[in-house]
Coordinates of C-alpha atoms (C1' of nucleotides) in Angstrom, one line a residue:
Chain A
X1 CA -37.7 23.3 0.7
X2 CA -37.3 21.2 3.8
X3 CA -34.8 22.5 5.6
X4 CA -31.2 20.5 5.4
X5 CA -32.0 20.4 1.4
X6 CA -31.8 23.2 -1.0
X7 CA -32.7 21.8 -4.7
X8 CA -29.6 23.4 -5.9
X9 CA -27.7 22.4 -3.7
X10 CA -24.4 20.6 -4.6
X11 CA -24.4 17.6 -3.3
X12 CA -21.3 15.2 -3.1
X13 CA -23.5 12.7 -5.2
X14 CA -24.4 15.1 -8.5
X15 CA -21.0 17.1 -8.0
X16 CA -19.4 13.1 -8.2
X17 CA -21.8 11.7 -11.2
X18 CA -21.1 15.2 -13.3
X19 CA -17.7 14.6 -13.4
X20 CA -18.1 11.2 -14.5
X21 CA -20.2 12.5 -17.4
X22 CA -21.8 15.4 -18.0
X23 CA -25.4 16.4 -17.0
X24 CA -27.5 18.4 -18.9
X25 CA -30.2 19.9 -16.9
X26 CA -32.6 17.1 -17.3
X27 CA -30.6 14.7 -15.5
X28 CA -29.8 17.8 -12.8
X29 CA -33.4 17.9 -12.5
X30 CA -34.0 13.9 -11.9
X31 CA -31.1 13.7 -9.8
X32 CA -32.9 16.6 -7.7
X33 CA -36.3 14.5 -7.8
X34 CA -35.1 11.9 -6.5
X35 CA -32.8 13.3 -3.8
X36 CA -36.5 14.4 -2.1
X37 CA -37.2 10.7 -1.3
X38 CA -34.1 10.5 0.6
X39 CA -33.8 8.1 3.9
X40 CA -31.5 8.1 6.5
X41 CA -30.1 4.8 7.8
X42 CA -28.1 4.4 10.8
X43 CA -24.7 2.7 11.7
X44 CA -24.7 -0.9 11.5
X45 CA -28.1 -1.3 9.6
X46 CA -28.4 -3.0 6.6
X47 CA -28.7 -0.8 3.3
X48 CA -31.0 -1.7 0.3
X49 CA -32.7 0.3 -1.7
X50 CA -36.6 1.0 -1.7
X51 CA -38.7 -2.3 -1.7
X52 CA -40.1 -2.2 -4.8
X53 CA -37.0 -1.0 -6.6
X54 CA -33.9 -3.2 -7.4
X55 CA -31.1 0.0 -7.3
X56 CA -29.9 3.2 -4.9
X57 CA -28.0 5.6 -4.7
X58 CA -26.2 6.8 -2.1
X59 CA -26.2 10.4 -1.4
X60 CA -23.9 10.3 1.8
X61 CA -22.3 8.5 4.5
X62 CA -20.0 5.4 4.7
X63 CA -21.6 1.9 3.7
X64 CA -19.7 -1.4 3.1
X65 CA -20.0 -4.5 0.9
X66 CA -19.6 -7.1 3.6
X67 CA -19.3 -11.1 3.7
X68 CA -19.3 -13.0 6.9
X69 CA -18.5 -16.6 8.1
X70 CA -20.6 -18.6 10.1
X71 CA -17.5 -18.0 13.1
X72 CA -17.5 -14.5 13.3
X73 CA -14.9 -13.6 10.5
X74 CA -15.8 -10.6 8.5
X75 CA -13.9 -9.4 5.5
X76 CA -15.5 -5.6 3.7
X77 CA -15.1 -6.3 0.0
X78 CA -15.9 -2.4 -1.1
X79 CA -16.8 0.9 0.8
X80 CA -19.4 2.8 -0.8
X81 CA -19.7 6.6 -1.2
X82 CA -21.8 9.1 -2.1
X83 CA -22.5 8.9 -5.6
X84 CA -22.1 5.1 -5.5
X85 CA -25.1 2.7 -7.0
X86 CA -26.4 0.4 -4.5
X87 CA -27.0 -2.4 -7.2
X88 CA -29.0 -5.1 -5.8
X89 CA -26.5 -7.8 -6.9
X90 CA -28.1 -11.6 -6.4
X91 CA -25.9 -11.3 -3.2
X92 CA -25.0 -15.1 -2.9
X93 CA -24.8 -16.2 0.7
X94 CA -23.7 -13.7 2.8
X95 CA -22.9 -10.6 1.4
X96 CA -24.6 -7.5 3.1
X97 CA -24.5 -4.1 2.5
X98 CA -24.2 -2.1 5.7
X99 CA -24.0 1.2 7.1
X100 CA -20.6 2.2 8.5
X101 CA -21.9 5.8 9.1
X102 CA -24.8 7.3 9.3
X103 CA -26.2 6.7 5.5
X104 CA -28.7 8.8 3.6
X105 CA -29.9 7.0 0.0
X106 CA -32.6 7.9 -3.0
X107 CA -34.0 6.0 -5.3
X108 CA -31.7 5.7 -8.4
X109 CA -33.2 8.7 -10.6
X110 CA -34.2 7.2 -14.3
X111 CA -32.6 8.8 -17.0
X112 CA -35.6 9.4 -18.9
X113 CA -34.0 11.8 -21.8
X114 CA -30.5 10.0 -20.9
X115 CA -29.4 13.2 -20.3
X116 CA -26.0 11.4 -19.5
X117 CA -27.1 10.5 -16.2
X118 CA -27.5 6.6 -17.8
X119 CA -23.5 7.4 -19.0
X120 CA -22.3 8.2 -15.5
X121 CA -24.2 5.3 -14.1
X122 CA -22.3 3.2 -16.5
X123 CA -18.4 4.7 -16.0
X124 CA -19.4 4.6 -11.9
X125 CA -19.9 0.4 -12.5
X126 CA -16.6 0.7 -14.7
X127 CA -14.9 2.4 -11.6
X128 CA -16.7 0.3 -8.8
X129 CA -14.7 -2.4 -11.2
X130 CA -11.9 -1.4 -10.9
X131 CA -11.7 -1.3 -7.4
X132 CA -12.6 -4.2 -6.6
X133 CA -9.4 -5.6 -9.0
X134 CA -7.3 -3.1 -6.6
X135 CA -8.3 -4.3 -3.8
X136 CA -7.6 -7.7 -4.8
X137 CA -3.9 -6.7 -5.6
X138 CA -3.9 -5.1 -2.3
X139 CA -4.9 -8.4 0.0
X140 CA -3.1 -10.3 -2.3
X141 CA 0.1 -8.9 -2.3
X142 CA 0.8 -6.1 0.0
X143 CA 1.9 -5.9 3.5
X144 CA 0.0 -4.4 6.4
X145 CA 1.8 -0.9 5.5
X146 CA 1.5 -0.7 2.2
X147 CA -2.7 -2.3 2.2
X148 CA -3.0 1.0 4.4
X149 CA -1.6 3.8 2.8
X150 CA -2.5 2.3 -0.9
X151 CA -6.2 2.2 0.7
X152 CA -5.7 5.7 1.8
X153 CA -4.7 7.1 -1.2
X154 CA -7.1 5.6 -3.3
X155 CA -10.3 6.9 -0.9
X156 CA -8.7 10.3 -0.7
X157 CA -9.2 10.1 -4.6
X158 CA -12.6 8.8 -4.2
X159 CA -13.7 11.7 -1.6
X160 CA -11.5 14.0 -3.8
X161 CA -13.9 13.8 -6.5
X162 CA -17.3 14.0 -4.1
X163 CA -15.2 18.2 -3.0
X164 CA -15.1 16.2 0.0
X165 CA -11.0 16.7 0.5
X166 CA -8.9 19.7 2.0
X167 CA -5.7 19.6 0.1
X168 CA -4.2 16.0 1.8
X169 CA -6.9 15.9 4.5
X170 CA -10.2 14.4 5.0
X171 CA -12.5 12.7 7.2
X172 CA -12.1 9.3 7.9
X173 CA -15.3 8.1 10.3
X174 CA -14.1 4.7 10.7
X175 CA -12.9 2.2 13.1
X176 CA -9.6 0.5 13.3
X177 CA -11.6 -2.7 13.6
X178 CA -13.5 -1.6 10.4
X179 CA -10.2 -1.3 8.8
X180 CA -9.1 -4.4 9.8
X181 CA -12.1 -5.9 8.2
X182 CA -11.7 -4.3 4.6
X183 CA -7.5 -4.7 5.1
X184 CA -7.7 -8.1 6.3
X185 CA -5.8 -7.7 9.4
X186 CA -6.6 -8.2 13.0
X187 CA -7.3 -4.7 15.2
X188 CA -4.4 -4.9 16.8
X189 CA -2.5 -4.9 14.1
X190 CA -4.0 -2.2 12.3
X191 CA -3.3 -0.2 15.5
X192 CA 0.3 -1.3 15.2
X193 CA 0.5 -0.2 11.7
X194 CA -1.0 3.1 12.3
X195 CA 1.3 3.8 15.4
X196 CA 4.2 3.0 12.6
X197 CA 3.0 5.3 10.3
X198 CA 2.4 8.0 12.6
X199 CA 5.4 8.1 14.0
X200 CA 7.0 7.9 10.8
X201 CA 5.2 11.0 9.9
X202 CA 3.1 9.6 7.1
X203 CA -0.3 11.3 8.7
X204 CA -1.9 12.3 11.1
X205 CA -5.2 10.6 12.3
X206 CA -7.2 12.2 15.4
X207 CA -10.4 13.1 16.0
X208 CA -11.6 11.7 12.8
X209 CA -9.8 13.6 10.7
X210 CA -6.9 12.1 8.5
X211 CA -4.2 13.8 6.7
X212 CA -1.4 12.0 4.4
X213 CA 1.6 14.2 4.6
X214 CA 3.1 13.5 1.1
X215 CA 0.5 11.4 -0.8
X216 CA 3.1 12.2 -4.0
X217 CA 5.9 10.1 -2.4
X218 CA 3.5 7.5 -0.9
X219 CA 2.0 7.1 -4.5
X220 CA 5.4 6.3 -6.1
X221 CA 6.7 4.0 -3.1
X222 CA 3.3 2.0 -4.0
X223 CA 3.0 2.4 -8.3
X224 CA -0.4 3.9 -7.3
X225 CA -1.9 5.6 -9.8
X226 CA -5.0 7.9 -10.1
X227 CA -7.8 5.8 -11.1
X228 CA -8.8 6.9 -15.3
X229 CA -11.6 8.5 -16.8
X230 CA -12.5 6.7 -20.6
X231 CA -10.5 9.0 -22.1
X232 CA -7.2 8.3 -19.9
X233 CA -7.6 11.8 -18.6
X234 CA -7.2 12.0 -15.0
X235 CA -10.2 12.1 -12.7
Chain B
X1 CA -17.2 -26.5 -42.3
X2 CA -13.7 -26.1 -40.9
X3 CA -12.0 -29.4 -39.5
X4 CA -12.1 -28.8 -35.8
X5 CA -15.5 -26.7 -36.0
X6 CA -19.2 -28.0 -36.8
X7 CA -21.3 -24.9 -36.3
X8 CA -24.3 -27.3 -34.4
X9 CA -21.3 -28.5 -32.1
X10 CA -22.2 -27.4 -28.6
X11 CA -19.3 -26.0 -27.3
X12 CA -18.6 -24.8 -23.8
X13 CA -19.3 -21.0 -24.3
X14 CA -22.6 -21.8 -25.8
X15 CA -23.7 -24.5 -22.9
X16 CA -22.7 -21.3 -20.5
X17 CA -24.4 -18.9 -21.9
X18 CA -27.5 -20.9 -22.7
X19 CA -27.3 -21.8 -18.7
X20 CA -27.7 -18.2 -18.1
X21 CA -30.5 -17.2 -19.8
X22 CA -32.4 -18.9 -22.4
X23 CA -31.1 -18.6 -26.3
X24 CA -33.3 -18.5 -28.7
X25 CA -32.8 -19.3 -32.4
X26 CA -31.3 -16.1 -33.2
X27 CA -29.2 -15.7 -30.4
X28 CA -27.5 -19.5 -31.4
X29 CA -27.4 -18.9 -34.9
X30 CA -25.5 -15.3 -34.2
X31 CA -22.9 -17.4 -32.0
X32 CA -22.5 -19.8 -34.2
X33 CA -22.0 -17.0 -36.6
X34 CA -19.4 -15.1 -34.2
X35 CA -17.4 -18.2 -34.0
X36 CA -16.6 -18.4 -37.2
X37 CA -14.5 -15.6 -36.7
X38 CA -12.3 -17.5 -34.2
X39 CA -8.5 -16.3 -33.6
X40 CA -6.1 -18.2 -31.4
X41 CA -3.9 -16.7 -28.8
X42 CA -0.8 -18.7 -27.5
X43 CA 0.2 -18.7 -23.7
X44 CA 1.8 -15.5 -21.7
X45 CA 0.7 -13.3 -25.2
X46 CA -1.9 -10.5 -24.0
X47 CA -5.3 -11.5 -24.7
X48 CA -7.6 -8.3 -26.8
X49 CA -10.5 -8.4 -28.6
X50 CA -10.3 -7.3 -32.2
X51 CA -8.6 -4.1 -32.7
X52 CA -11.7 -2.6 -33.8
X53 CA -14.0 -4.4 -30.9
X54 CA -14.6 -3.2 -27.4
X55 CA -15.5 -6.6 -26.2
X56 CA -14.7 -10.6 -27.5
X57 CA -15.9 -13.4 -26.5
X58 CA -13.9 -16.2 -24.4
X59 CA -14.4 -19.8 -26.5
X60 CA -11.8 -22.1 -24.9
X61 CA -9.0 -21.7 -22.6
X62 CA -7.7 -20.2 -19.6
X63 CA -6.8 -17.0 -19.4
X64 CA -6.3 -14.4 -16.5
X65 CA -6.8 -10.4 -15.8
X66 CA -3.0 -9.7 -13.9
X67 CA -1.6 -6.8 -12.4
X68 CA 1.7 -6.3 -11.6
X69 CA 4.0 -4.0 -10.2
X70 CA 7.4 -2.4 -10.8
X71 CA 9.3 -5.2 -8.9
X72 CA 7.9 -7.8 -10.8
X73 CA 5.5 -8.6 -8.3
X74 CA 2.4 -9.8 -9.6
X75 CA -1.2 -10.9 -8.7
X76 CA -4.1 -12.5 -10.6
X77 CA -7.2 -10.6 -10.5
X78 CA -9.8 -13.1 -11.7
X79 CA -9.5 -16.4 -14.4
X80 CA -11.3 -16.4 -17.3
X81 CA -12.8 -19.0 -18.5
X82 CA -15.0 -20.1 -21.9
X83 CA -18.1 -18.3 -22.1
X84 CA -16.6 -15.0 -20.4
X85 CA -16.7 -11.8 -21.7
X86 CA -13.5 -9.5 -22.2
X87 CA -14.6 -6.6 -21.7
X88 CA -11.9 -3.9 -22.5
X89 CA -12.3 -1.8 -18.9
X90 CA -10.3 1.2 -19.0
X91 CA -7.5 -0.9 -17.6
X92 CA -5.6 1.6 -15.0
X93 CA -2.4 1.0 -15.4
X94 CA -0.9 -2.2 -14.7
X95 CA -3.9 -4.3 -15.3
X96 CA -3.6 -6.4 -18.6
X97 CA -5.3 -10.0 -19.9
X98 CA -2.9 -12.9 -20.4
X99 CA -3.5 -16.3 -21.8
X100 CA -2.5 -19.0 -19.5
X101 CA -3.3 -21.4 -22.1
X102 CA -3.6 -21.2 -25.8
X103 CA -7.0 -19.3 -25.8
X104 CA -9.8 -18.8 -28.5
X105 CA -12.1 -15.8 -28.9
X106 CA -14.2 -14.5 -31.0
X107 CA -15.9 -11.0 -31.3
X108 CA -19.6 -10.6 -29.1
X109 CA -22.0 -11.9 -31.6
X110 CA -24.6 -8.7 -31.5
X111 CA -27.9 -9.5 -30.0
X112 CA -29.8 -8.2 -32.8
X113 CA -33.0 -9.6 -32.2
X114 CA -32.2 -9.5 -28.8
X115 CA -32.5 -13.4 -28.3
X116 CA -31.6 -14.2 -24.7
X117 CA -27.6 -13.1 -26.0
X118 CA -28.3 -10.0 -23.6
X119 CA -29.9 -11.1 -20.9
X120 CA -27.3 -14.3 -20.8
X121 CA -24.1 -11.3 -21.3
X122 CA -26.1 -9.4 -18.6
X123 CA -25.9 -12.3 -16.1
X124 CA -22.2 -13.6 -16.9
X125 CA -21.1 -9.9 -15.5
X126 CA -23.0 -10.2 -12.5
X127 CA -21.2 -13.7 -12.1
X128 CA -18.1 -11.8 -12.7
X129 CA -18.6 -9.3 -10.0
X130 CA -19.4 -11.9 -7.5
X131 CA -16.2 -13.9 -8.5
X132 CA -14.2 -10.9 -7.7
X133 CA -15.8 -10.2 -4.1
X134 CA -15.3 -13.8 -3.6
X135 CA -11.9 -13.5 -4.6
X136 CA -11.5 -10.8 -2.1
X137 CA -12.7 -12.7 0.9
X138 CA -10.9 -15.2 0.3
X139 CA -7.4 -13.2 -0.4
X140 CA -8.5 -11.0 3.0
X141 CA -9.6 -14.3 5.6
X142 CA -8.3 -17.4 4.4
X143 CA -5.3 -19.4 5.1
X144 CA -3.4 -20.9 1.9
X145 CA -5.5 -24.4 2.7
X146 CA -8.5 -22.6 2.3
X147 CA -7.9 -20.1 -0.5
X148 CA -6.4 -23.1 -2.4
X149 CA -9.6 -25.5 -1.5
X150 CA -12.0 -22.3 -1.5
X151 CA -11.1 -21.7 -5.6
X152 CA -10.6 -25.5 -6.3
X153 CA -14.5 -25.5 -5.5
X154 CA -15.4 -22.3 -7.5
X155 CA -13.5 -23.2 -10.5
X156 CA -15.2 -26.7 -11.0
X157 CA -18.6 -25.3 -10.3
X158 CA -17.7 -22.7 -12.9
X159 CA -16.1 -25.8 -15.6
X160 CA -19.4 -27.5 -14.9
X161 CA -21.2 -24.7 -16.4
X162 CA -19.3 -25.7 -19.0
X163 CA -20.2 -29.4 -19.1
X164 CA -16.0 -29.6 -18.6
X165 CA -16.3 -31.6 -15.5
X166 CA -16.1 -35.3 -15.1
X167 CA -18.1 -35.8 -11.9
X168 CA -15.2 -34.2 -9.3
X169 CA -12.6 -34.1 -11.6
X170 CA -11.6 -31.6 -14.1
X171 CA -8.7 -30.5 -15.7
X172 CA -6.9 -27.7 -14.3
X173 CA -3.7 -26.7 -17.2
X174 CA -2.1 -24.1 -14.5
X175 CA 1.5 -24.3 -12.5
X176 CA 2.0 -23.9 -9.2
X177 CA 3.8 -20.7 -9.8
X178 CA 0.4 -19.2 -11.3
X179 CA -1.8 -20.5 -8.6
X180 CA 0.8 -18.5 -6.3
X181 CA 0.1 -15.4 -8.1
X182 CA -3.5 -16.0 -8.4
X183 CA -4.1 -16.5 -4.5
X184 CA -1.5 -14.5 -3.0
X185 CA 1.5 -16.8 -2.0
X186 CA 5.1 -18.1 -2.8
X187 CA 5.0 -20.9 -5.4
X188 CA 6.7 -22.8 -2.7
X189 CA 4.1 -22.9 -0.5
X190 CA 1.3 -23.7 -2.7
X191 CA 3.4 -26.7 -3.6
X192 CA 3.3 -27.2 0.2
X193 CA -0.2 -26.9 0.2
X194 CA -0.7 -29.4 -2.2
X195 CA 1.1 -31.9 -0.9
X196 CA -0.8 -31.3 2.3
X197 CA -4.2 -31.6 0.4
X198 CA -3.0 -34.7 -1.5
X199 CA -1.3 -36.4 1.9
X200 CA -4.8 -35.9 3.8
X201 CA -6.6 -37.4 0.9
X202 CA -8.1 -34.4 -0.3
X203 CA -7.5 -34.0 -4.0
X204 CA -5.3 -35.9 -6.6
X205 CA -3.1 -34.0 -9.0
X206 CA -1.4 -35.0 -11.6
X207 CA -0.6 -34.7 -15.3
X208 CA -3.2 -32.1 -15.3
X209 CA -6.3 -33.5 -14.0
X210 CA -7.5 -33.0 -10.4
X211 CA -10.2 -35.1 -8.4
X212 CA -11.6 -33.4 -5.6
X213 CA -12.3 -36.3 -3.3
X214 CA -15.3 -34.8 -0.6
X215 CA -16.2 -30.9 -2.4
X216 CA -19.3 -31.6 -0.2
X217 CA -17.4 -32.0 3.3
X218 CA -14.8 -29.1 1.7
X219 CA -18.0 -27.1 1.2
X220 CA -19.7 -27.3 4.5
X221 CA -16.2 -27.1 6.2
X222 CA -15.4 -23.1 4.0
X223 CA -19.3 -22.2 4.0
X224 CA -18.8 -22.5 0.7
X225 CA -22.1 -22.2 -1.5
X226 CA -22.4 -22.6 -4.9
X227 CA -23.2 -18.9 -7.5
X228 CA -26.5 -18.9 -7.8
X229 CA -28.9 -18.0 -10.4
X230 CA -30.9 -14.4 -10.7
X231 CA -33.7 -15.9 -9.3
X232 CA -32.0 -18.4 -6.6
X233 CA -31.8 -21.3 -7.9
X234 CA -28.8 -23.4 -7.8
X235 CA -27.0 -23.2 -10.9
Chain C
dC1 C1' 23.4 -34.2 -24.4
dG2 C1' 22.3 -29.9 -22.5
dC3 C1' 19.2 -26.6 -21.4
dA4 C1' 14.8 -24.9 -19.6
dT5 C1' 10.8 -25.2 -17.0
dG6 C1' 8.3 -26.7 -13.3
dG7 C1' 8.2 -29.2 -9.1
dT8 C1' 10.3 -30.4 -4.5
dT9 C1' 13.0 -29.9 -0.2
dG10 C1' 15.4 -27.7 3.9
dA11 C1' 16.6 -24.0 7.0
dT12 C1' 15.8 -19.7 8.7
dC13 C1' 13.4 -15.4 9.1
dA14 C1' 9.6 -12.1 9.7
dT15 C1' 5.1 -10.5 9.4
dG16 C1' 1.0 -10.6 11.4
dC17 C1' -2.1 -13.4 14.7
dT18 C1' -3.8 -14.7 19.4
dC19 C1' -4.8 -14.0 23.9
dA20 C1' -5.3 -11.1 27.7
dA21 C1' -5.0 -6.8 30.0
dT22 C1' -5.2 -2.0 30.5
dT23 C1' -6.1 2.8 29.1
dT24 C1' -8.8 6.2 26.9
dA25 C1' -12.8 8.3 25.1
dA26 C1' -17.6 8.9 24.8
dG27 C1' -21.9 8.8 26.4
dT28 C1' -25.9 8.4 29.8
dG29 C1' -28.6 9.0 33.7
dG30 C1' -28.8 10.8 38.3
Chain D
dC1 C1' -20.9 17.6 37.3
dC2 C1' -20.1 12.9 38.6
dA3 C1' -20.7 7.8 38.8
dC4 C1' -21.5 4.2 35.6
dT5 C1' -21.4 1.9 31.2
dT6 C1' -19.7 0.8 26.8
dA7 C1' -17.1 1.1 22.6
dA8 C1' -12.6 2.0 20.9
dA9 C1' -7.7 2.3 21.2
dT10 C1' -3.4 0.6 23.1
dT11 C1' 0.2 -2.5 25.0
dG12 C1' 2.8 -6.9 25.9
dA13 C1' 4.3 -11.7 25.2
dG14 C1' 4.4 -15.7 22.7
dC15 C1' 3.1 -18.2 18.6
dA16 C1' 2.3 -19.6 13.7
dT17 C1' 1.7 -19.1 9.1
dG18 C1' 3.9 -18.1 5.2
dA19 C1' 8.1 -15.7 3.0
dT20 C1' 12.9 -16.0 1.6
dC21 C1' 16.9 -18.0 0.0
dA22 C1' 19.3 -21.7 -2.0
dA23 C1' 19.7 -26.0 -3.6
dC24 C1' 18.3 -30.0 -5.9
dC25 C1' 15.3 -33.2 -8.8
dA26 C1' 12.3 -34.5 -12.9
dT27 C1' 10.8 -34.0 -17.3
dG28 C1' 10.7 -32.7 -21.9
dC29 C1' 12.6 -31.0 -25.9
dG30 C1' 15.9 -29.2 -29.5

DNA sequence: CGCATGGTTGATCATGCTCAATTTAAGTGG
DNA sequence: CCACTTAAATTGAGCATGATCAACCATGCG
């Protein structure tokens, strides 16, 4: 129809929410609806979701939950992906949700027959969860190297599901500042870390594209484990 | 009815939830109902919901969602406190709920005739989440005098819910060695900490009860701002 | 009394921060 | 294509916050 869009089209979003829960092809059919009143948002904006309507979804791009100090200090609490709900969450005092990337969201297509989109919804809250709890474990009690590569692992997982990987590679269009924010480290010493890792020969990072040369070993250095489905299969 | 029960009593959970959305008739009588069924859990046990539940209902007592590692490393995710909901989330693997004190729950009363129970459940998970991204900033940009003050003044807005303050004092049953692993230090240097607080007049401490002498100046000095309500009012 | 838990202290070490330049990369307009 | 501008990455030196290790004290309880 218009011409970056084909209905049918797989998108990172639907092939992400099916494999939460499957669609039947009412839900295929709403999640197409809604992807045609898709808007683009640019690096650095802030997200939210249509005016009149309390939740998004984001169909691409890199967008961050962010809180900032009155001095400057910023600290990302999540990075949202395609497939992600932008809940509109009573955001206390200063937490924003921004566009790290270029960002294209919908309006959150209603489930009118439930035709498991409302499930997927539901186990992508359950996953945005549990997240958050890792990255709490992270800040609290990881150094700069291991905060790094666990954060690695677990977004390769997260673009893993979106078909957005190639074996251990994917795109990472982020900053090292950015990094910083979400890791809570300083620039410099995310540079620092990075150099380590690179010359240790645990990836590769140019051009935007980042590959973990042996994810397995990292994983058991770290306990990290896959995140779950319900059913304790893995995702 | 039972010695240490009256079913009319107000008790914490009930002053919480009532805070967060209205109760009607219905929605009391089915707590009152729910804690009837009242089971105790004694410190360091693993805190579950009935075998048959998915969710319980936090009545008294504190109790915290851990995850640790392989090395016995350990960090607390979030506290929970009466009036919180256990919700069993498809735990990853190393995420578990441990009393920190003997704790009481009960099963979630149903919201059958959907009395404000709902809409007060609904809220105490938005709560939750902002807890956790609160807990993150805090674990990612501040120092140990911060974190330390930064949750002192959470946790008493959140006991206040409860009506378990006593102006700026409240009791806080916890040791040193759990607020380490809830805010991401050594046990030696929250004792530190505290001493630091206590020598500069902050807070008092002892035999259980803490007095925060000036949450207003420790406030404006961590731009620390109270949760607020769905609709912005302070709460 | 003896043990256990939690709190306290000291000395040393190290991870990560700060500050300040400098280099590289990526645009942009002429 | 080059001069100019800006954002991002990189480097170095010194500093500081918090960790580590190892005792030692206080309290409570069987």
């Amino acid at each position: 129809m218009t011409p970056a869009f084909r209905p049918t089209d797989i998108s990172p979003a639907v092939t992400r929410l099916s494999a939460l829960a499957p669609l039947g092809p009412e839900g295929l059919a709403a999640l197409d609806e809604a992807q045609r009143h898709r808007r683009k948002i640019a690096p650095h904006r802030e997200v939210s979701p249509a005016s009149d309507s309390r939740t998004g979804l984001i169909l691409s791009g890199w967008a961050a939950r962010v809180c900032h100090w009155s001095d400057g200090r910023r600290q990302i609490m999540h990075v949202l992906l395609a497939g992600d709900l932008l809940d509109v969450e009573q955001a206390p005092h200063s937490v924003s949700t921004i566009a790290l990337t270029p960002v294209e969201i919908c309006p959150t297509p209603h489930a009118n027959g439930d035709d498991g989109l409302a499930a997927a919804f539901a186990q992508s809250r359950v996953l945005e969860r549990l997240y958050l709890f890792r990255h709490i474990a992270r800040l609290g009690r990881l150094n700069a190297v291991d905060r790094l590569t666990d954060w690695l692992l677990e977004t390769r997982d997260r673009l893993a599901m979106l078909g957005l990987t190639s074996g251990n590679g994917f795109s990472l269009p982020l900053t090292q500042e950015t990094l910083a924010d979400l890791l809570g480290l300083t620039s410099v010493h995310v540079n620092r870390t990075l150099q380590l890792l690179r010359r240790d020969n645990v990836l590769e990072w140019s051009g935007g594209a980042l590959r973990l040369n042996d994810p397995a070993a990292l994983a058991r250095h770290l306990d990290y484990q896959p995140a779950q489905g319900k059913s304790g299969s893995g995702l």
